[in-house]
Short mmCIF file of C-alpha atoms and ligand atoms in Angstrom, two decimals:
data_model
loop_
_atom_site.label_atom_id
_atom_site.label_comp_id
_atom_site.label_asym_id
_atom_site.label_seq_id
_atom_site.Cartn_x
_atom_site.Cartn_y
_atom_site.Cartn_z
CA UNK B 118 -11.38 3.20 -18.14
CA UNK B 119 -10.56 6.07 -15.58
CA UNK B 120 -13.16 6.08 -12.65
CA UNK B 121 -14.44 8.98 -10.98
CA UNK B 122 -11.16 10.62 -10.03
CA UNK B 123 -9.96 9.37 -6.72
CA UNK B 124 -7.62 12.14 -5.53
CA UNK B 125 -3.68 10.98 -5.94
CA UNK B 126 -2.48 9.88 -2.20
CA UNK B 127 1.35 9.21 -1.63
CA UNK B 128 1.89 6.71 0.96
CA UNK B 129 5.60 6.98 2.09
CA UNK B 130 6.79 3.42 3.10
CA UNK B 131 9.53 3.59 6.53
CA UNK B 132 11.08 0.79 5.11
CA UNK B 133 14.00 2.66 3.76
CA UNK B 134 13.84 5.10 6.33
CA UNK B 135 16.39 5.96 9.25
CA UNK B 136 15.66 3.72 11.90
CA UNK B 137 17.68 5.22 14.10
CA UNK B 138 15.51 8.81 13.93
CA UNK B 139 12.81 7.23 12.66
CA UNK B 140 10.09 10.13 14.32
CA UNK B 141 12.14 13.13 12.44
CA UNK B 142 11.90 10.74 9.27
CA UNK B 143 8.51 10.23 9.58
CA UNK B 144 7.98 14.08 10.80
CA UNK B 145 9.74 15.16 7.53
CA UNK B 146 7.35 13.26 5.38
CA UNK B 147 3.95 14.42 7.36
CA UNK B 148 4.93 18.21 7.08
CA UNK B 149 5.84 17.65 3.21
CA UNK B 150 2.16 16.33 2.43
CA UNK B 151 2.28 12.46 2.81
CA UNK B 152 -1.05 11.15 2.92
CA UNK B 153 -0.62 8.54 4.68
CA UNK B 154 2.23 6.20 6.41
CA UNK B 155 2.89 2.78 5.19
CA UNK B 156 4.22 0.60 7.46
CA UNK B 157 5.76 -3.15 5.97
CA UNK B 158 4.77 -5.49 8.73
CA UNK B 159 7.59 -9.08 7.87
CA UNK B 160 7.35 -12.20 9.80
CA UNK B 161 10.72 -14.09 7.69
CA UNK B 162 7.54 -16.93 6.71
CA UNK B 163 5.72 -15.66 4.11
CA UNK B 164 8.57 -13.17 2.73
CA UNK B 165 11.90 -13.79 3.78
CA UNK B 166 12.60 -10.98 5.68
CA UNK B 167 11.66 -9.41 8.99
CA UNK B 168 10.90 -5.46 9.95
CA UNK B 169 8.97 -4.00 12.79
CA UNK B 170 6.45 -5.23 14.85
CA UNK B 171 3.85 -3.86 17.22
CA UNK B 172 5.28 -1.89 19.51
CA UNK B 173 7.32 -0.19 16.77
CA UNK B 174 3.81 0.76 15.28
CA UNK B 175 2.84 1.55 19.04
CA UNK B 176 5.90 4.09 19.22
CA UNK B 177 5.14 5.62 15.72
CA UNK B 178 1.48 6.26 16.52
CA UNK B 179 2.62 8.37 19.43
CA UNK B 180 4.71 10.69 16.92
CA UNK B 181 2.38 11.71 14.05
CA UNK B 182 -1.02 12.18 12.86
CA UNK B 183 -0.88 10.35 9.98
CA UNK B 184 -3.27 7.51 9.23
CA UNK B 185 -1.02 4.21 9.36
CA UNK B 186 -1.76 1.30 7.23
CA UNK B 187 -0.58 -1.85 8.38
CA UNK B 188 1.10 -3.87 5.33
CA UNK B 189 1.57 -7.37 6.64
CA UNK B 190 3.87 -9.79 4.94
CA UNK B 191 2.61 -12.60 7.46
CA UNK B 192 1.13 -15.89 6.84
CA UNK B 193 -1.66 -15.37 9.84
CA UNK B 194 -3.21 -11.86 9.61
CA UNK B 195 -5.89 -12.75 11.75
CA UNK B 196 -3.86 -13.79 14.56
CA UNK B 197 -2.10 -10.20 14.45
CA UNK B 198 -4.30 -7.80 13.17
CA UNK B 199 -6.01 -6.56 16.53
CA UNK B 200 -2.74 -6.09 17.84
CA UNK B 201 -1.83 -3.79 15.22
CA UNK B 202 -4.87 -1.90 15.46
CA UNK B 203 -4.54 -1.75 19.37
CA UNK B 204 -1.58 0.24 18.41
CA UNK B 205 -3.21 2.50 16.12
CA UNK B 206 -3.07 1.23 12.67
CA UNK B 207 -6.78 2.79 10.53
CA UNK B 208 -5.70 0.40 7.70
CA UNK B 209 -5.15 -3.28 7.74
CA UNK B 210 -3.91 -4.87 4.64
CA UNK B 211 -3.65 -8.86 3.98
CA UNK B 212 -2.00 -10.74 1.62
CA UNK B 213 -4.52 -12.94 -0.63
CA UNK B 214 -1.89 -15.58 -1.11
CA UNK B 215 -2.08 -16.67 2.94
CA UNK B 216 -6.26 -16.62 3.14
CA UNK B 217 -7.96 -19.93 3.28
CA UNK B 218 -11.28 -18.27 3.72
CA UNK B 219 -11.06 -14.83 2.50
CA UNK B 220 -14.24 -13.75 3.08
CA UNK B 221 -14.27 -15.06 6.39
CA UNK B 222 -10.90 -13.21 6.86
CA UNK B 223 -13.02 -9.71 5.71
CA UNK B 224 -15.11 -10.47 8.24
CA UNK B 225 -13.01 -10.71 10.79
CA UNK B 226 -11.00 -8.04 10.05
CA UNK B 227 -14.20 -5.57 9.70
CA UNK B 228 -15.00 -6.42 13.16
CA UNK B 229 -11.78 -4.39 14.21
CA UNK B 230 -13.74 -1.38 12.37
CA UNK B 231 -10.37 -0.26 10.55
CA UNK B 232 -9.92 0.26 6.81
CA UNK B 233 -9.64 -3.33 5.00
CA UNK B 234 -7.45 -4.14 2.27
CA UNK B 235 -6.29 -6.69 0.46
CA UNK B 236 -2.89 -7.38 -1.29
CA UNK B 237 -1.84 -9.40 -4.02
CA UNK B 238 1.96 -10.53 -4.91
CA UNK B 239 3.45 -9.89 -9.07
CA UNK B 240 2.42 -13.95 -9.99
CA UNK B 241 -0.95 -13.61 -8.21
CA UNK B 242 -3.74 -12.65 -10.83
CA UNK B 243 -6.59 -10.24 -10.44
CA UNK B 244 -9.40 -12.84 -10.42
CA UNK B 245 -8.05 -14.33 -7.37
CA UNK B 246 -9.80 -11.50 -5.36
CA UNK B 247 -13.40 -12.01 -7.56
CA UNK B 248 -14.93 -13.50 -4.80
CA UNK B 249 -14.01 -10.59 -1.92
CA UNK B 250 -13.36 -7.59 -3.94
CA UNK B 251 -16.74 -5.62 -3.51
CA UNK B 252 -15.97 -6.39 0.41
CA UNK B 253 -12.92 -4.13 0.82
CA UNK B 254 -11.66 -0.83 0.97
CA UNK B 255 -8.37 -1.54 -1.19
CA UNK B 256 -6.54 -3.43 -3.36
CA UNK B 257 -2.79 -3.09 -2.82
CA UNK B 258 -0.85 -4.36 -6.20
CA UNK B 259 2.12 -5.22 -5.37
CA UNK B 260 4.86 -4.51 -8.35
CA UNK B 261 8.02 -5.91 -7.01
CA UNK B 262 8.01 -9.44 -5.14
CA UNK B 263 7.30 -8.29 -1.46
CA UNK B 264 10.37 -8.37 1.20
CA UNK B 265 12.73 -5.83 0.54
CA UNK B 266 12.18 -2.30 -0.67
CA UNK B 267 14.53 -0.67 -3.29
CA UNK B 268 13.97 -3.38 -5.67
CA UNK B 269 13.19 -3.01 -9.62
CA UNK B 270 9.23 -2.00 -10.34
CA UNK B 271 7.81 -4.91 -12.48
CA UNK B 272 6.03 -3.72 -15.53
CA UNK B 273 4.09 -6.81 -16.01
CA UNK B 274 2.26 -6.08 -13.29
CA UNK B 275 0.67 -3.15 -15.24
CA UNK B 276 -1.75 -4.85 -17.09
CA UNK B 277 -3.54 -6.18 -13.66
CA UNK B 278 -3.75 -2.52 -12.43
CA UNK B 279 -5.97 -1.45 -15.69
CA UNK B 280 -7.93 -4.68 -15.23
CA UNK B 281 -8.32 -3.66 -11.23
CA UNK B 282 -9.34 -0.52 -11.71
CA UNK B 283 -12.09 -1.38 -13.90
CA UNK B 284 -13.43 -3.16 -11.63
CA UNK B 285 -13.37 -1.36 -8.57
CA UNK B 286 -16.03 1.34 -7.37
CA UNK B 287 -14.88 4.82 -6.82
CA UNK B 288 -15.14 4.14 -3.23
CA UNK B 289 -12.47 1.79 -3.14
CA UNK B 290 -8.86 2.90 -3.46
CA UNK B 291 -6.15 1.27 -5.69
CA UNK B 292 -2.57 1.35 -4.22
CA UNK B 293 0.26 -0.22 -5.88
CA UNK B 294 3.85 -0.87 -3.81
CA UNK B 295 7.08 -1.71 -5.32
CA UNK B 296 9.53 0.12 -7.11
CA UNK B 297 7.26 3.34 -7.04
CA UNK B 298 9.66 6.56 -8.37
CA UNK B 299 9.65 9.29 -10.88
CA UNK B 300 9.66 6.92 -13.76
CA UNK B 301 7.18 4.48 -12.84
CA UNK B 302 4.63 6.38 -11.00
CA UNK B 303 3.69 8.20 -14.10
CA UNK B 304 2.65 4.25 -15.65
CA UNK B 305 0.80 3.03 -12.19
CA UNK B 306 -1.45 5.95 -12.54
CA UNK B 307 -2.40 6.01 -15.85
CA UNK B 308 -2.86 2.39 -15.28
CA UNK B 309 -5.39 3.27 -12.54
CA UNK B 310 -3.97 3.62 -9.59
CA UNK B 311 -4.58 6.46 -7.28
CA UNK B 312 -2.75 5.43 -4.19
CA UNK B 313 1.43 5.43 -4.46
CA UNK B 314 3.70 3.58 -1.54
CA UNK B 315 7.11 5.13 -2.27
CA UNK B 316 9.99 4.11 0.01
CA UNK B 317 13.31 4.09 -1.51
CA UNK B 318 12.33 6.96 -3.76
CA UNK B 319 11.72 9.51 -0.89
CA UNK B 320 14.00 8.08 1.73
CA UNK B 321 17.39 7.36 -0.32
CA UNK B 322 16.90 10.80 -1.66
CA UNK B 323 19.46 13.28 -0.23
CA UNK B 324 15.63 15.72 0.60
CA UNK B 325 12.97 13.51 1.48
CA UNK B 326 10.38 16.12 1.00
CA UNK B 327 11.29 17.41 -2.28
CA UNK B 328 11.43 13.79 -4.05
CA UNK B 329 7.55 13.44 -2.06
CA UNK B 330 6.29 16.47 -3.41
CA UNK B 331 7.92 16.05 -6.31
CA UNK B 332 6.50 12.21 -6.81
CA UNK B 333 3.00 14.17 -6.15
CA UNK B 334 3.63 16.37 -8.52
CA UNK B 335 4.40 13.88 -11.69
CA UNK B 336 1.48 11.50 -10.81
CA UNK B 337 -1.14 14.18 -10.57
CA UNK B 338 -0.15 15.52 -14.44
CA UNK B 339 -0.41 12.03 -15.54
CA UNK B 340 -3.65 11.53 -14.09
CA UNK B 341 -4.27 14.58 -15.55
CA UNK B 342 -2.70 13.60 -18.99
CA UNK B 343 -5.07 10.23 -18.52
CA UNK B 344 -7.91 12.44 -17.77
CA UNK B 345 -7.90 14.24 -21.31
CA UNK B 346 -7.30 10.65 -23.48
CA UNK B 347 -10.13 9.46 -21.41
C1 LIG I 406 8.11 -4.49 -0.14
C2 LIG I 406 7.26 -3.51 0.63
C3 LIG I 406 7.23 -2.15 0.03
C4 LIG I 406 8.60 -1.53 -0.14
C5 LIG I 406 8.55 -0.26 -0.90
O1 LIG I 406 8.05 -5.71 0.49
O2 LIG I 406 5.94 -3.96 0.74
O3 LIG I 406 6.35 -1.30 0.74
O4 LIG I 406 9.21 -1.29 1.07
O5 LIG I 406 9.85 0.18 -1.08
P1 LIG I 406 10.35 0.73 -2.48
O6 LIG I 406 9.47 1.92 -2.77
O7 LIG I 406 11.76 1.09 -2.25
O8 LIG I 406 10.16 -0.37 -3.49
ZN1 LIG I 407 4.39 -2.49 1.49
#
């Protein structure tokens, strides 16, 4: 079941973060070892909720070195993507529920020469991306229903990951979002997943950095642990 081991990556989402000193947040989480920054990209349509928007992503590009991956929550990716990687988002992720013609969509987005991925929500199955997964870079499993962060980690959504990441090559990466913590992480990865979004569990702690090393730390033994029953 376990392909070539992809290395863990922790992917701390801003969502939850302190808005108001958003750079030190963000500068807290790049010198503890984040991988990467996830940023949740709302438009109230397709979840209802809204967050940040371009020049946010603009501002926060200035401030680290951190590869950004655009999450967006909107109904017309398309439309926004090249704005998003004007302002320096590597990674663009779409949702497969709003794609008409998702390998068109691919297309498109490859043209922006960025890192494509796409998402998919808790009631969305795995063979709704047959047609486009050997196109992209990721598959983002989404394991709360997106919107808000801080919300419950759905273990249904478990089963989908294991089915994912038999399917994927070891070149593509398998993130999941939602409800990620100390509890839970330990089950995405042995699932298959090697890329964890964390919000609420690194920015509601009281030290950031220790709850993201220490995230790091209980996903890589049970990828280890998954290793040996493999
Ligand atoms: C939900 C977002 C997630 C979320 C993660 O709509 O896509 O990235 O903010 O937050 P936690 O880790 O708190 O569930
Ligand atoms: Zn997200």
């Amino acid at each position: 079941m376990m392909r070539a081991a992809r290395p863990i990556r922790i992917a701390p989402s801003i969502l939850d973060a302190d808005f108001g000193r958003l750079a030190e947040q963000i500068a807290l989480v790049e010198a503890a070892g984040a991988d990467l920054l996830h940023l949740d990209i709302m438009d109230g349509h397709f979840v209802p909720n809204l967050s940040l928007g371009v020049p946010v992503v603009a501002g926060i590009a200035r401030h680290t070195k951190l590869p950004l991956e655009a999450h967006l929550m909107i109904t017309d990716p398309a439309k926004y993507a090249p704005a998003f990687v004007e302002a320096g988002a590597r990674g663009i992720i779409f949702h497969i529920e709003v794609a008409q013609q998702p390998r068109e969509l691919v297309r498109q987005l490859r043209r922006l020469d960025v890192q494509v991925g796409v998402s998919l929500n808790p009631g969305t199955p795995a063979e709704s991306l047959l047609e486009i997964l050997p196109q992209v870079d990721q598959v983002l499993v989404m394991t709360v229903w997106p919107g808000f962060g801080g919300q419950r980690f759905l273990d249904d959504c478990l089963r989908k990951i294991e089915v994912l990441a038999e399917q994927l090559r070891d070149d593509q990466a398998l993130e999941v979002d939602g409800g990620v913590n100390l509890d839970t992480a330990p089950r995405a990865v042995a699932a298959g997943a090697d890329t964890l979004v964390a919000g609420s569990a690194i920015f509601a702690a009281d030290d950031p950095a220790t709850a993201l090393r220490t995230l790091r730390d209980v996903a890589q033994s049970a990828r280890r642990q998954a290793e040996l029953r493999a």
